[in-house]
Amino acid sequence: MEERRTAPFNTGMPDAVLKCVLPYLDGPRDRASISLVCRRWYELDSASRKHITIAFCYTTTADRLGRRFPAVESLKVKGKPRAAMYDLIPDDWGGYVRPWVQEVAANLDRLRWLHFRRMIVRDSDLEVLARSRGGVLRALKLDKCSGFSTDGLFHIGSMCRELRTLCLEESSIVELDGQWLHEIAMNNSILETLNFYRTDLVQVSFEDLERIARNCCNLTSVKISNCEILDLVGFFRAAAVLEEFCGGSFNNEQSDRYNAVTFPPKLCRLGLGSHRMPSVFPFASLLNKLDLLYALLDTEDHCLLIQRCPNLEILETRTVIGDRGLEVLAQSCKKLKRLRIERGSGNVSVSHRGLTVLAQGCLALEYLAVYVSDITNASLESIGTYSKNLCDFRLALLDREETITDFPLDNGVRALLRGCEKLRRLALYLRPGVLTDVGLGYIGRYSPNVRWMFLGYVGSSDTGLFEFSKGCPSLQKLEMMGCCFSERALAHAALQLPSLRYLWVQGYQTSSQSSDDLLAMARPCRNIELIPARRVITTDQVEEAVVLEHPAQILAYCSLAGPRTDFPETVISLDPVL
Amino acid sequence: MINKAGQLTANQVQRTWCERHLWKLASPFLYFFWQIIFHSSSCKKPEGDFQTTNRRRRRRRTQGSNMSSLGQKSPDRANFVNLLSQYLKEKRNLGDFSVGIASKPDAKGQQARTLNLLPHVANSSESSRPNLVASTSNVKSSDFFPGSFGASGSKEDTMNKTDLRKPVTGETKNAQLTIFFNGQVVVYNDFPADKVKEIMALANQGSSTACSGVNVSDPAVEKPTSNFDKIATNNTNIPNLNIASTPANNPAKDPSVEQRQYGGSDLRIARRNSLHKFFEKRKDRAAARAPYQLNYNRVSPPPPKPDENRPTCDEGQSSKEARRDIDLNL
């Protein structure tokens, strides 16, 4: 079968040797480099590549994937822009999984792990997938997807008996009944991860959960939608090896009954709604992941709990933790790697004081995402000084304070970028005037490894964007919101940034000529799409109709597939030919 | 006082000299002021010393000729009254717009006193600042009444400030409104605050379709201030920020950046869907249970928290409410 080819470029290495070496090279960048060496290496890589991530589903087509990587075993496809998580993208924008599922069903025989993020899935797609690959599918993740119902999940439950991982986190699912979980309970005995956290699936029954826990002896991670802990006593008793659990809450007023609840002994990743702290204290020292986003604790409770968790590595909570909670965190949790502080609705807020203490205390920090009400240059500098392992930094400045203490933040941002050399992802959501054009130029100059950036309300003129686009050598994906740049500057930046392949902008200065400036960035393999400004009528909690104004959006991306063909009315494609 | 020799005393000489020369140096307005006062007060003098009166009359005539010798256009009294009546008519017609001149119509003479009607001053002000006063019919009164010139000092200040916005400080109801549009500048004094809001709402609607602000590339507008460009590009943010999308409750609010209307409202920042749903559910549940106030013992005593008088805004309170939450999702 193997032919000895005399290729013009002879590497001197027989294919057999290469085939032994290649499986050890998994990283996508390594594999991409291998495929560029010569035709032979390209073919060997194509035949042996196991994992593909399609960062944006319209950059290529499913049949191209099937032709190039027929042996792929794990596929991850992402659809809608990230802004969809914040309700800024029309629901019918696109990102349909149908072509990908059809390709999987037809050609990708070796596929075992399938992950769709922010895409539109239909029940029929799930049925096709279940019928064609149900016998071999090991993992299905429908992450922040929409468009399907529990009927589609029923097919998955009944036909995918080899499923080890089912993840539906944060998807919008139409719930018709709880039969899908019953199917899983009856048919599956090797489930390891079950996740329907942050969904609205509430008609599931406890008995099915208990049955799954009894049948699946490797069940290690269960994340469910909100339910009462007292109903899960049986489940906890049955799930002996459970390590991760999220979703229960202490709703009952008779607190003494909670004393009868015993959690699994290996539980180390926890996320409960409305914590009842004494229940958690016994095993708090084992915890390495804690999700307090829906826990409804106040600052004091945070401090009391965090003090007891010296092994904590991942913490997600809201701004109610406050600066004081961050101080306690810095003192107690020296192993902390990931911290996410989401925006809360109370009065307590996080500021530069807490961040400085945190940076000095938690030196192992790799991921930091925080909503602050106030920030200073000094705190950003201290992050740059101490958080040497930081790979992902995201900062959003809330409008809570009338004026912030110390602006512009140009020097602080520069110090942070120069200090955190491993930084690969950066998000800064500020206010006008807080980061000037000079600061934007610093970002360009001092972010050699950053691949993704999200910038909101930065800079004050096109000059800033010009300076920014002189740098950022590794920037692949750029998202901007609320900036004051003109279309001409955006087009210039898109052409200047050497690695840029995806650009999303909302809120910019439109020019009087319709989109001619934007077309300056048009290239043969680049698609430009516009979502014009639109009004969305929603109802708020007092049942009044509210009109939301959405500014126009630009989405420009490199694509081998040509312009999209599945546009909704709200999206316009800019074709330079026209 | 007149001495026996019928000559002017030293005081009188001094006063005459003052009258002749000092008023040349002092403001012409004061000169007129003095003249009017002198004239009105002289009418009331009791008939006494005939000679004194005569002399004063002579002096007045001299003063009258001196006045013309100052080289002014010297509007005589008839002209003055004409201008005054014209101003009063126009002021009535203007309605809300007042040109910033405080007129106190208690006595005719006193009213006349407070007006500055010197055309030469008016001409100079007009010539030096052609951009300041727009040629709109509403503001014509300022052509005649450069007492608004007193307000033009603040016009300069407003030009250094932002456009399309009334520089409101604090809660004043009426203030100055400056509008830059298409190379023209229009200034309105004592503009009511509620009308400003209407205008800004109109501007937002108009700009939301085009998604752009005022055309700031007009060089005529950029001339007066050096940093206008920078401010203008900042200001073009404003319409976008006004319509910054958030899945929140009050999108009609105007988060003007330059005014720094921050403090309490995070509407500019979109909320993540999952958290947003979570908070909405909590509010719904708390609102449903609101009539039922139940007390439960907490595990740890709650520290004092500000009370927001709303069902679920305070997170410390909400942990109590969650404990009372028997509305199971399952």
PDB file of N, CA, C and O in Angstrom, chain A residues 10 45 73 119 144 173 191 205 209 218 236 239 245 248 256 277 304 324 359 398 412 445 464 470 480 489 519 523 555:
ATOM      1  N   ASN A  10      13.239  15.303  -0.548  1.00  0.00           N
ATOM      2  CA  ASN A  10      13.371  14.019   0.132  1.00  0.00           C
ATOM      3  C   ASN A  10      13.816  14.262   1.552  1.00  0.00           C
ATOM      4  O   ASN A  10      14.916  14.747   1.803  1.00  0.00           O
ATOM      5  N   ASP A  45      -0.246  13.990   7.476  1.00  0.00           N
ATOM      6  CA  ASP A  45      -0.959  14.713   8.523  1.00  0.00           C
ATOM      7  C   ASP A  45      -2.458  14.597   8.321  1.00  0.00           C
ATOM      8  O   ASP A  45      -3.213  14.361   9.269  1.00  0.00           O
ATOM      9  N   GLU A  73     -11.359  12.161  14.578  1.00  0.00           N
ATOM     10  CA  GLU A  73     -12.097  11.495  15.649  1.00  0.00           C
ATOM     11  C   GLU A  73     -12.813  12.462  16.561  1.00  0.00           C
ATOM     12  O   GLU A  73     -13.770  12.114  17.252  1.00  0.00           O
ATOM     13  N   MET A 119     -24.379  27.234  18.152  1.00  0.00           N
ATOM     14  CA  MET A 119     -24.912  26.916  16.827  1.00  0.00           C
ATOM     15  C   MET A 119     -26.386  26.566  16.936  1.00  0.00           C
ATOM     16  O   MET A 119     -26.908  26.353  18.026  1.00  0.00           O
ATOM     17  N   LYS A 144     -24.206  26.046  24.559  1.00  0.00           N
ATOM     18  CA  LYS A 144     -24.825  27.329  24.218  1.00  0.00           C
ATOM     19  C   LYS A 144     -25.517  27.282  22.854  1.00  0.00           C
ATOM     20  O   LYS A 144     -25.554  28.258  22.112  1.00  0.00           O
ATOM     21  N   ILE A 173     -33.278  25.054  25.173  1.00  0.00           N
ATOM     22  CA  ILE A 173     -33.935  23.817  24.749  1.00  0.00           C
ATOM     23  C   ILE A 173     -35.411  23.937  25.055  1.00  0.00           C
ATOM     24  O   ILE A 173     -35.795  24.337  26.160  1.00  0.00           O
ATOM     25  N   LEU A 191     -22.075   6.160  31.400  1.00  0.00           N
ATOM     26  CA  LEU A 191     -22.010   7.625  31.394  1.00  0.00           C
ATOM     27  C   LEU A 191     -21.035   8.131  32.451  1.00  0.00           C
ATOM     28  O   LEU A 191     -21.043   7.653  33.591  1.00  0.00           O
ATOM     29  N   SER A 205     -36.760  13.714  36.349  1.00  0.00           N
ATOM     30  CA  SER A 205     -37.185  13.119  37.620  1.00  0.00           C
ATOM     31  C   SER A 205     -35.976  12.640  38.408  1.00  0.00           C
ATOM     32  O   SER A 205     -34.962  12.238  37.842  1.00  0.00           O
ATOM     33  N   LEU A 209     -32.316  10.136  37.769  1.00  0.00           N
ATOM     34  CA  LEU A 209     -30.960  10.516  38.183  1.00  0.00           C
ATOM     35  C   LEU A 209     -30.357   9.447  39.076  1.00  0.00           C
ATOM     36  O   LEU A 209     -29.187   9.068  38.943  1.00  0.00           O
ATOM     37  N   ASN A 218     -18.934   4.885  36.688  1.00  0.00           N
ATOM     38  CA  ASN A 218     -17.882   5.870  36.464  1.00  0.00           C
ATOM     39  C   ASN A 218     -18.398   7.298  36.440  1.00  0.00           C
ATOM     40  O   ASN A 218     -17.695   8.195  35.972  1.00  0.00           O
ATOM     41  N   PHE A 236     -27.106  11.159  45.802  1.00  0.00           N
ATOM     42  CA  PHE A 236     -25.762  11.307  46.365  1.00  0.00           C
ATOM     43  C   PHE A 236     -25.259  10.002  46.963  1.00  0.00           C
ATOM     44  O   PHE A 236     -24.077   9.675  46.900  1.00  0.00           O
ATOM     45  N   ALA A 239     -24.193   7.822  43.919  1.00  0.00           N
ATOM     46  CA  ALA A 239     -23.069   8.254  43.087  1.00  0.00           C
ATOM     47  C   ALA A 239     -21.801   8.250  43.923  1.00  0.00           C
ATOM     48  O   ALA A 239     -21.368   9.275  44.443  1.00  0.00           O
ATOM     49  N   PHE A 245     -20.284  18.262  41.107  1.00  0.00           N
ATOM     50  CA  PHE A 245     -21.733  18.417  41.136  1.00  0.00           C
ATOM     51  C   PHE A 245     -22.096  19.893  41.160  1.00  0.00           C
ATOM     52  O   PHE A 245     -21.576  20.666  41.964  1.00  0.00           O
ATOM     53  N   GLY A 248     -27.753  21.958  42.604  1.00  0.00           N
ATOM     54  CA  GLY A 248     -28.769  21.840  43.635  1.00  0.00           C
ATOM     55  C   GLY A 248     -28.856  23.105  44.458  1.00  0.00           C
ATOM     56  O   GLY A 248     -27.967  23.942  44.434  1.00  0.00           O
ATOM     57  N   ASP A 256     -32.940  21.489  59.510  1.00  0.00           N
ATOM     58  CA  ASP A 256     -32.362  20.323  60.176  1.00  0.00           C
ATOM     59  C   ASP A 256     -32.383  19.086  59.284  1.00  0.00           C
ATOM     60  O   ASP A 256     -31.590  18.175  59.462  1.00  0.00           O
ATOM     61  N   MET A 277     -24.180  26.874  54.283  1.00  0.00           N
ATOM     62  CA  MET A 277     -22.753  26.670  54.468  1.00  0.00           C
ATOM     63  C   MET A 277     -22.359  25.531  55.373  1.00  0.00           C
ATOM     64  O   MET A 277     -21.410  24.827  55.060  1.00  0.00           O
ATOM     65  N   LEU A 304     -16.244  33.467  54.896  1.00  0.00           N
ATOM     66  CA  LEU A 304     -16.249  32.287  55.774  1.00  0.00           C
ATOM     67  C   LEU A 304     -15.986  31.013  54.983  1.00  0.00           C
ATOM     68  O   LEU A 304     -15.278  30.113  55.448  1.00  0.00           O
ATOM     69  N   ARG A 324     -13.111  42.718  50.170  1.00  0.00           N
ATOM     70  CA  ARG A 324     -12.754  41.964  51.374  1.00  0.00           C
ATOM     71  C   ARG A 324     -12.649  40.477  51.065  1.00  0.00           C
ATOM     72  O   ARG A 324     -11.773  39.775  51.552  1.00  0.00           O
ATOM     73  N   ALA A 359      -3.511  39.932  43.291  1.00  0.00           N
ATOM     74  CA  ALA A 359      -2.336  39.669  42.460  1.00  0.00           C
ATOM     75  C   ALA A 359      -1.132  39.302  43.330  1.00  0.00           C
ATOM     76  O   ALA A 359      -0.346  38.408  42.994  1.00  0.00           O
ATOM     77  N   LEU A 398     -17.427  48.794  35.261  1.00  0.00           N
ATOM     78  CA  LEU A 398     -18.849  49.077  35.396  1.00  0.00           C
ATOM     79  C   LEU A 398     -19.087  50.570  35.491  1.00  0.00           C
ATOM     80  O   LEU A 398     -18.173  51.341  35.763  1.00  0.00           O
ATOM     81  N   GLY A 412      -0.801  51.856  33.132  1.00  0.00           N
ATOM     82  CA  GLY A 412      -1.089  50.602  33.816  1.00  0.00           C
ATOM     83  C   GLY A 412      -1.247  49.453  32.843  1.00  0.00           C
ATOM     84  O   GLY A 412      -0.742  48.348  33.076  1.00  0.00           O
ATOM     85  N   ARG A 445       1.734  47.517  20.772  1.00  0.00           N
ATOM     86  CA  ARG A 445       3.171  47.318  20.809  1.00  0.00           C
ATOM     87  C   ARG A 445       3.593  46.212  21.760  1.00  0.00           C
ATOM     88  O   ARG A 445       4.581  45.513  21.533  1.00  0.00           O
ATOM     89  N   GLY A 464      -5.603  56.141  17.261  1.00  0.00           N
ATOM     90  CA  GLY A 464      -5.366  55.020  18.165  1.00  0.00           C
ATOM     91  C   GLY A 464      -5.405  53.696  17.436  1.00  0.00           C
ATOM     92  O   GLY A 464      -4.573  52.817  17.674  1.00  0.00           O
ATOM     93  N   LYS A 470      -0.359  48.707  14.052  1.00  0.00           N
ATOM     94  CA  LYS A 470       1.049  48.532  13.702  1.00  0.00           C
ATOM     95  C   LYS A 470       1.653  47.362  14.464  1.00  0.00           C
ATOM     96  O   LYS A 470       2.711  46.854  14.104  1.00  0.00           O
ATOM     97  N   MET A 480     -14.608  44.305  18.825  1.00  0.00           N
ATOM     98  CA  MET A 480     -14.630  45.663  19.367  1.00  0.00           C
ATOM     99  C   MET A 480     -16.060  46.131  19.539  1.00  0.00           C
ATOM    100  O   MET A 480     -16.930  45.832  18.723  1.00  0.00           O
ATOM    101  N   ALA A 489     -10.684  53.475   9.031  1.00  0.00           N
ATOM    102  CA  ALA A 489      -9.677  53.001   9.983  1.00  0.00           C
ATOM    103  C   ALA A 489      -9.834  51.516  10.225  1.00  0.00           C
ATOM    104  O   ALA A 489      -8.846  50.795  10.359  1.00  0.00           O
ATOM    105  N   LEU A 519     -15.255  48.246   2.075  1.00  0.00           N
ATOM    106  CA  LEU A 519     -14.846  47.355   1.001  1.00  0.00           C
ATOM    107  C   LEU A 519     -13.363  47.439   0.722  1.00  0.00           C
ATOM    108  O   LEU A 519     -12.820  46.593   0.018  1.00  0.00           O
ATOM    109  N   ARG A 523     -11.045  41.142   0.220  1.00  0.00           N
ATOM    110  CA  ARG A 523     -10.031  40.332  -0.446  1.00  0.00           C
ATOM    111  C   ARG A 523     -10.720  39.096  -0.976  1.00  0.00           C
ATOM    112  O   ARG A 523     -11.816  38.772  -0.542  1.00  0.00           O
ATOM    113  N   LEU A 555     -18.982  42.097  10.544  1.00  0.00           N
ATOM    114  CA  LEU A 555     -18.276  40.852  10.771  1.00  0.00           C
ATOM    115  C   LEU A 555     -17.472  40.555   9.512  1.00  0.00           C
ATOM    116  O   LEU A 555     -18.034  40.417   8.424  1.00  0.00           O
TER     117      LEU A 555
END
